[in-house]
């Protein structure tokens, strides 16, 4: 995985997985796999699935890069503590899964919680060779 700064302000983690490096053949299979990881986690809870591709393509002025074949976000939360009101600004979490012709791109916004980051990194990396 690589960490980078997207749009000069958002710290993200991202991994590109070649289709030859995984047994998953589409976004839905990867989302189902990630949901199983969330369901197995002692703290994380599943919230929703957002079909970003369907949403954007339904908009009259929606624009999708031609190399993007599908794009969905799985939304979940690690919220084990509520120490102050502002913590809700950085919750819940989501992992985006994009399909392109040769690979899948998984990405997420870096969380302030190291345990959450570690889990999301592990889950994303485990898509390769799965």
CSV table of C-alpha atoms in Angstrom, one decimal:
chain,number,residue,atom,x,y,z
A,1,UNK,CA,0.0,0.0,0.0
A,2,UNK,CA,1.1,3.5,-0.6
A,3,UNK,CA,0.2,6.6,1.4
A,4,UNK,CA,-0.2,9.8,-0.5
A,5,UNK,CA,-1.9,13.2,-0.3
A,6,UNK,CA,-4.9,13.6,-2.6
A,7,UNK,CA,-5.9,17.0,-3.7
A,8,UNK,CA,-3.2,18.6,-1.5
A,9,UNK,CA,-5.1,17.9,1.7
A,10,UNK,CA,-6.5,14.3,2.1
A,11,UNK,CA,-4.1,11.7,3.4
A,12,UNK,CA,-5.1,8.4,1.8
A,13,UNK,CA,-3.9,4.8,1.6
A,14,UNK,CA,-4.1,3.1,-1.8
A,15,UNK,CA,-3.3,-0.2,-3.4
A,16,UNK,CA,-3.5,-1.3,-7.0
A,17,UNK,CA,-4.0,-5.0,-7.4
A,18,UNK,CA,-3.6,-6.5,-10.8
A,19,UNK,CA,-6.4,-8.8,-11.8
A,20,UNK,CA,-3.8,-11.6,-12.2
A,21,UNK,CA,-2.9,-11.1,-8.5
A,22,UNK,CA,-6.3,-12.0,-7.1
A,23,UNK,CA,-9.0,-14.6,-7.5
A,24,UNK,CA,-11.7,-11.8,-7.3
A,25,UNK,CA,-13.2,-11.0,-10.7
A,26,UNK,CA,-15.3,-7.9,-9.9
A,27,UNK,CA,-16.0,-5.2,-7.4
A,28,UNK,CA,-19.0,-7.0,-5.8
A,29,UNK,CA,-16.8,-10.0,-4.9
A,30,UNK,CA,-14.2,-7.7,-3.3
A,31,UNK,CA,-17.0,-5.7,-1.4
A,32,UNK,CA,-18.4,-9.0,-0.1
A,33,UNK,CA,-14.9,-10.1,1.1
A,34,UNK,CA,-14.4,-6.7,2.8
A,35,UNK,CA,-17.8,-7.0,4.4
A,36,UNK,CA,-16.8,-10.4,5.8
A,37,UNK,CA,-13.7,-8.8,7.4
A,38,UNK,CA,-15.9,-6.1,8.9
A,39,UNK,CA,-18.3,-8.6,10.3
A,40,UNK,CA,-15.5,-10.7,11.8
A,41,UNK,CA,-13.9,-7.7,13.5
A,42,UNK,CA,-14.5,-7.3,17.2
A,43,UNK,CA,-15.2,-3.5,17.0
A,44,UNK,CA,-16.1,-2.6,13.4
A,45,UNK,CA,-19.7,-2.5,12.3
A,46,UNK,CA,-21.1,-2.5,8.7
A,47,UNK,CA,-23.2,0.5,7.8
A,48,UNK,CA,-23.9,0.6,4.0
A,49,UNK,CA,-22.9,0.0,0.5
A,50,UNK,CA,-22.7,3.0,-1.8
A,51,UNK,CA,-22.7,2.4,-5.6
A,52,UNK,CA,-20.7,5.5,-6.6
A,53,UNK,CA,-20.6,4.4,-10.3
A,54,UNK,CA,-24.4,4.1,-10.5
A,55,UNK,CA,-25.0,7.4,-8.7
A,56,UNK,CA,-22.6,9.4,-10.8
A,57,UNK,CA,-23.8,7.8,-14.1
A,58,UNK,CA,-27.4,8.7,-13.2
A,59,UNK,CA,-26.6,12.4,-13.0
A,60,UNK,CA,-27.3,14.5,-16.0
A,61,UNK,CA,-23.9,16.2,-15.6
A,62,UNK,CA,-22.1,13.2,-14.0
A,63,UNK,CA,-18.6,12.5,-15.3
A,64,UNK,CA,-16.7,9.2,-14.9
A,65,UNK,CA,-13.2,8.6,-16.2
A,66,UNK,CA,-13.4,6.2,-19.2
A,67,UNK,CA,-11.0,3.7,-17.5
A,68,UNK,CA,-13.3,3.3,-14.5
A,69,UNK,CA,-15.6,0.3,-15.1
A,70,UNK,CA,-17.2,0.2,-11.7
A,71,UNK,CA,-16.8,2.0,-8.3
A,72,UNK,CA,-18.4,1.3,-4.9
A,73,UNK,CA,-17.7,2.2,-1.3
A,74,UNK,CA,-18.3,0.0,1.7
A,75,UNK,CA,-19.1,2.1,4.7
A,76,UNK,CA,-18.5,1.0,8.3
A,77,UNK,CA,-17.3,2.3,11.7
A,78,UNK,CA,-14.7,1.4,14.3
A,79,UNK,CA,-16.3,3.8,16.8
A,80,UNK,CA,-15.5,2.2,20.1
A,81,UNK,CA,-15.1,5.6,21.9
A,82,UNK,CA,-16.8,9.0,21.7
A,83,UNK,CA,-14.3,11.2,23.6
A,84,UNK,CA,-15.5,14.4,22.1
A,85,UNK,CA,-18.1,15.7,19.6
A,86,UNK,CA,-15.6,16.5,16.9
A,87,UNK,CA,-14.7,12.8,16.4
A,88,UNK,CA,-17.8,12.4,14.4
A,89,UNK,CA,-16.2,14.6,11.7
A,90,UNK,CA,-13.8,11.7,10.9
A,91,UNK,CA,-16.4,8.9,11.1
A,92,UNK,CA,-17.6,6.6,9.7
A,93,UNK,CA,-14.9,5.0,7.5
A,94,UNK,CA,-15.2,3.7,4.0
A,95,UNK,CA,-13.0,1.8,1.5
A,96,UNK,CA,-13.5,2.5,-2.1
A,97,UNK,CA,-13.1,-0.2,-4.7
A,98,UNK,CA,-12.7,0.7,-8.3
A,99,UNK,CA,-12.4,-1.7,-11.2
A,100,UNK,CA,-10.4,-0.9,-14.3
A,101,UNK,CA,-9.6,-3.1,-17.2
A,102,UNK,CA,-6.4,-4.6,-15.8
A,103,UNK,CA,-6.7,-4.0,-12.0
A,104,UNK,CA,-8.6,-3.0,-8.9
A,105,UNK,CA,-7.8,0.1,-6.9
A,106,UNK,CA,-8.7,0.0,-3.2
A,107,UNK,CA,-8.4,3.3,-1.2
A,108,UNK,CA,-9.4,4.9,2.0
A,109,UNK,CA,-8.9,8.1,4.0
A,110,UNK,CA,-6.3,7.7,6.7
A,111,UNK,CA,-8.0,7.4,10.1
A,112,UNK,CA,-6.8,9.1,13.3
A,113,UNK,CA,-6.9,5.6,15.0
A,114,UNK,CA,-3.8,3.5,14.3
A,115,UNK,CA,-5.8,0.2,15.0
A,116,UNK,CA,-8.4,1.2,12.4
A,117,UNK,CA,-5.7,2.0,9.8
A,118,UNK,CA,-3.9,-1.2,10.5
A,119,UNK,CA,-7.1,-3.2,10.0
A,120,UNK,CA,-8.0,-1.4,6.8
A,121,UNK,CA,-4.5,-1.9,5.4
A,122,UNK,CA,-4.6,-5.6,6.3
A,123,UNK,CA,-8.0,-6.1,4.7
A,124,UNK,CA,-7.0,-4.3,1.5
A,125,UNK,CA,-3.7,-6.1,1.1
A,126,UNK,CA,-5.5,-9.5,1.7
A,127,UNK,CA,-7.5,-8.9,-1.6
A,128,UNK,CA,-4.3,-9.8,-3.4
A,129,UNK,CA,-3.7,-13.5,-3.9
A,130,UNK,CA,-7.1,-14.2,-2.2
